Amino acid sequence: MPEPGDGSHCLRCGRALLPVEMSLTMKLIDKAATRYYCKHCLAEKTNLTEKELDELVLLFRRQGCALFT
């Protein structure tokens, strides 16, 4: 069974990650991150809602951020 924070699972809850969640962690927490948060846990950590995180993803994509292409 994968360990939480192994790079493909959330550091906090252990849920399997989507690539966009990894990108969000790198953009909002640490560009050099190797351990990531799922959207739910990242929202709690950053005091944002999941909807706000979704809106940030759209903004970053419109801005051409390479993490979200």
Short mmCIF file of N, CA and C in Angstrom, two decimals:
data_model
loop_
_atom_site.label_atom_id
_atom_site.label_comp_id
_atom_site.label_asym_id
_atom_site.label_seq_id
_atom_site.Cartn_x
_atom_site.Cartn_y
_atom_site.Cartn_z
N MET A 1 0.84 -1.18 0.00
CA MET A 1 0.00 0.00 0.00
C MET A 1 0.88 1.25 0.00
N PRO A 2 0.56 2.22 -0.85
CA PRO A 2 1.38 3.44 -0.91
C PRO A 2 1.34 4.22 0.39
N GLU A 3 2.43 4.86 0.70
CA GLU A 3 2.53 5.69 1.89
C GLU A 3 2.07 7.12 1.58
N PRO A 4 1.36 7.77 2.51
CA PRO A 4 1.02 9.18 2.30
C PRO A 4 2.29 10.00 2.08
N GLY A 5 2.23 10.88 1.11
CA GLY A 5 3.36 11.74 0.83
C GLY A 5 4.45 11.10 0.00
N ASP A 6 4.17 9.95 -0.62
CA ASP A 6 5.18 9.25 -1.41
C ASP A 6 5.41 9.89 -2.78
N GLY A 7 4.71 10.98 -3.06
CA GLY A 7 4.85 11.65 -4.35
C GLY A 7 3.66 11.44 -5.26
N SER A 8 2.92 10.37 -5.04
CA SER A 8 1.73 10.13 -5.85
C SER A 8 0.46 10.11 -5.00
N HIS A 9 0.64 10.31 -3.69
CA HIS A 9 -0.48 10.32 -2.76
C HIS A 9 -0.34 11.52 -1.82
N CYS A 10 -1.47 12.03 -1.38
CA CYS A 10 -1.50 13.22 -0.52
C CYS A 10 -0.68 13.00 0.75
N LEU A 11 0.11 14.01 1.05
CA LEU A 11 0.95 13.99 2.24
C LEU A 11 0.12 13.88 3.51
N ARG A 12 -1.07 14.45 3.50
CA ARG A 12 -1.89 14.49 4.71
C ARG A 12 -2.86 13.32 4.82
N CYS A 13 -3.65 13.06 3.76
CA CYS A 13 -4.71 12.05 3.87
C CYS A 13 -4.41 10.76 3.12
N GLY A 14 -3.42 10.76 2.23
CA GLY A 14 -3.03 9.55 1.53
C GLY A 14 -3.80 9.27 0.25
N ARG A 15 -4.73 10.17 -0.16
CA ARG A 15 -5.51 9.96 -1.37
C ARG A 15 -4.62 10.08 -2.60
N ALA A 16 -4.90 9.28 -3.64
CA ALA A 16 -4.16 9.37 -4.89
C ALA A 16 -4.33 10.77 -5.48
N LEU A 17 -3.25 11.32 -6.02
CA LEU A 17 -3.25 12.69 -6.51
C LEU A 17 -3.48 12.79 -8.00
N LEU A 18 -4.06 13.91 -8.40
CA LEU A 18 -4.17 14.28 -9.80
C LEU A 18 -2.99 15.20 -10.13
N PRO A 19 -2.55 15.23 -11.38
CA PRO A 19 -1.43 16.11 -11.74
C PRO A 19 -1.67 17.57 -11.36
N VAL A 20 -2.90 18.06 -11.50
CA VAL A 20 -3.18 19.45 -11.17
C VAL A 20 -2.98 19.72 -9.67
N GLU A 21 -3.23 18.74 -8.83
CA GLU A 21 -3.02 18.90 -7.39
C GLU A 21 -1.53 19.02 -7.08
N MET A 22 -0.73 18.27 -7.80
CA MET A 22 0.71 18.37 -7.63
C MET A 22 1.18 19.75 -8.06
N SER A 23 0.65 20.24 -9.17
CA SER A 23 1.01 21.57 -9.67
C SER A 23 0.60 22.66 -8.69
N LEU A 24 -0.60 22.55 -8.13
CA LEU A 24 -1.06 23.53 -7.16
C LEU A 24 -0.15 23.56 -5.94
N THR A 25 0.24 22.39 -5.45
CA THR A 25 1.14 22.34 -4.30
C THR A 25 2.45 23.05 -4.62
N MET A 26 2.98 22.78 -5.81
CA MET A 26 4.23 23.42 -6.20
C MET A 26 4.07 24.93 -6.34
N LYS A 27 2.97 25.38 -6.89
CA LYS A 27 2.74 26.81 -7.11
C LYS A 27 2.48 27.55 -5.80
N LEU A 28 1.71 26.95 -4.90
CA LEU A 28 1.29 27.66 -3.69
C LEU A 28 2.15 27.39 -2.46
N ILE A 29 2.82 26.25 -2.42
CA ILE A 29 3.57 25.88 -1.22
C ILE A 29 5.08 25.92 -1.45
N ASP A 30 5.56 25.17 -2.45
CA ASP A 30 7.01 25.08 -2.67
C ASP A 30 7.28 24.58 -4.08
N LYS A 31 7.91 25.41 -4.90
CA LYS A 31 8.19 25.05 -6.29
C LYS A 31 9.00 23.76 -6.40
N ALA A 32 9.81 23.48 -5.40
CA ALA A 32 10.66 22.29 -5.42
C ALA A 32 10.04 21.11 -4.66
N ALA A 33 8.74 21.18 -4.40
CA ALA A 33 8.07 20.13 -3.62
C ALA A 33 8.22 18.76 -4.28
N THR A 34 8.37 17.75 -3.45
CA THR A 34 8.38 16.36 -3.92
C THR A 34 7.27 15.56 -3.21
N ARG A 35 6.62 16.21 -2.26
CA ARG A 35 5.47 15.63 -1.57
C ARG A 35 4.35 16.64 -1.70
N TYR A 36 3.13 16.15 -1.95
CA TYR A 36 2.05 17.02 -2.39
C TYR A 36 0.79 16.81 -1.56
N TYR A 37 -0.14 17.78 -1.71
CA TYR A 37 -1.44 17.71 -1.05
C TYR A 37 -2.54 17.55 -2.09
N CYS A 38 -3.59 16.81 -1.75
CA CYS A 38 -4.78 16.77 -2.59
C CYS A 38 -5.47 18.12 -2.48
N LYS A 39 -6.44 18.39 -3.33
CA LYS A 39 -7.11 19.69 -3.35
C LYS A 39 -7.80 19.97 -2.01
N HIS A 40 -8.43 18.98 -1.45
CA HIS A 40 -9.14 19.18 -0.17
C HIS A 40 -8.16 19.59 0.93
N CYS A 41 -7.08 18.86 1.07
CA CYS A 41 -6.10 19.15 2.13
C CYS A 41 -5.36 20.47 1.84
N LEU A 42 -5.09 20.75 0.58
CA LEU A 42 -4.43 22.00 0.22
C LEU A 42 -5.35 23.19 0.53
N ALA A 43 -6.64 23.04 0.30
CA ALA A 43 -7.58 24.10 0.64
C ALA A 43 -7.54 24.39 2.14
N GLU A 44 -7.53 23.35 2.95
CA GLU A 44 -7.45 23.55 4.39
C GLU A 44 -6.14 24.21 4.79
N LYS A 45 -5.05 23.78 4.20
CA LYS A 45 -3.73 24.30 4.54
C LYS A 45 -3.58 25.77 4.16
N THR A 46 -4.19 26.18 3.05
CA THR A 46 -4.05 27.55 2.55
C THR A 46 -5.20 28.45 2.94
N ASN A 47 -6.18 27.92 3.67
CA ASN A 47 -7.38 28.68 4.04
C ASN A 47 -8.13 29.21 2.83
N LEU A 48 -8.14 28.43 1.75
CA LEU A 48 -8.91 28.72 0.56
C LEU A 48 -9.98 27.64 0.42
N THR A 49 -10.98 27.91 -0.40
CA THR A 49 -11.97 26.87 -0.70
C THR A 49 -11.48 26.08 -1.91
N GLU A 50 -12.05 24.91 -2.11
CA GLU A 50 -11.70 24.13 -3.29
C GLU A 50 -12.11 24.88 -4.56
N LYS A 51 -13.21 25.62 -4.50
CA LYS A 51 -13.64 26.42 -5.65
C LYS A 51 -12.61 27.50 -5.95
N GLU A 52 -12.08 28.14 -4.92
CA GLU A 52 -11.05 29.16 -5.13
C GLU A 52 -9.80 28.55 -5.75
N LEU A 53 -9.46 27.34 -5.33
CA LEU A 53 -8.31 26.67 -5.94
C LEU A 53 -8.57 26.39 -7.41
N ASP A 54 -9.79 25.96 -7.75
CA ASP A 54 -10.15 25.73 -9.15
C ASP A 54 -10.02 27.02 -9.96
N GLU A 55 -10.45 28.13 -9.37
CA GLU A 55 -10.35 29.42 -10.05
C GLU A 55 -8.89 29.82 -10.24
N LEU A 56 -8.04 29.52 -9.26
CA LEU A 56 -6.62 29.80 -9.40
C LEU A 56 -6.00 28.99 -10.53
N VAL A 57 -6.41 27.73 -10.65
CA VAL A 57 -5.90 26.89 -11.75
C VAL A 57 -6.22 27.55 -13.09
N LEU A 58 -7.46 28.00 -13.26
CA LEU A 58 -7.85 28.66 -14.50
C LEU A 58 -7.02 29.92 -14.73
N LEU A 59 -6.82 30.70 -13.68
CA LEU A 59 -6.01 31.91 -13.78
C LEU A 59 -4.57 31.58 -14.19
N PHE A 60 -3.97 30.59 -13.53
CA PHE A 60 -2.60 30.22 -13.84
C PHE A 60 -2.47 29.72 -15.28
N ARG A 61 -3.48 28.97 -15.74
CA ARG A 61 -3.47 28.50 -17.13
C ARG A 61 -3.56 29.67 -18.11
N ARG A 62 -4.45 30.63 -17.82
CA ARG A 62 -4.58 31.81 -18.69
C ARG A 62 -3.28 32.62 -18.71
N GLN A 63 -2.58 32.63 -17.59
CA GLN A 63 -1.31 33.37 -17.51
C GLN A 63 -0.17 32.62 -18.20
N GLY A 64 -0.42 31.36 -18.57
CA GLY A 64 0.58 30.56 -19.26
C GLY A 64 1.59 29.88 -18.35
N CYS A 65 1.25 29.72 -17.07
CA CYS A 65 2.16 29.05 -16.13
C CYS A 65 2.47 27.64 -16.62
N ALA A 66 3.74 27.33 -16.73
CA ALA A 66 4.17 26.03 -17.25
C ALA A 66 3.74 24.86 -16.37
N LEU A 67 3.45 25.10 -15.11
CA LEU A 67 3.00 24.02 -14.23
C LEU A 67 1.61 23.53 -14.58
N PHE A 68 0.84 24.35 -15.32
CA PHE A 68 -0.55 24.03 -15.59
C PHE A 68 -0.85 23.86 -17.07
N THR A 69 0.15 23.56 -17.88
CA THR A 69 -0.09 23.37 -19.32
C THR A 69 -0.19 21.91 -19.66
#
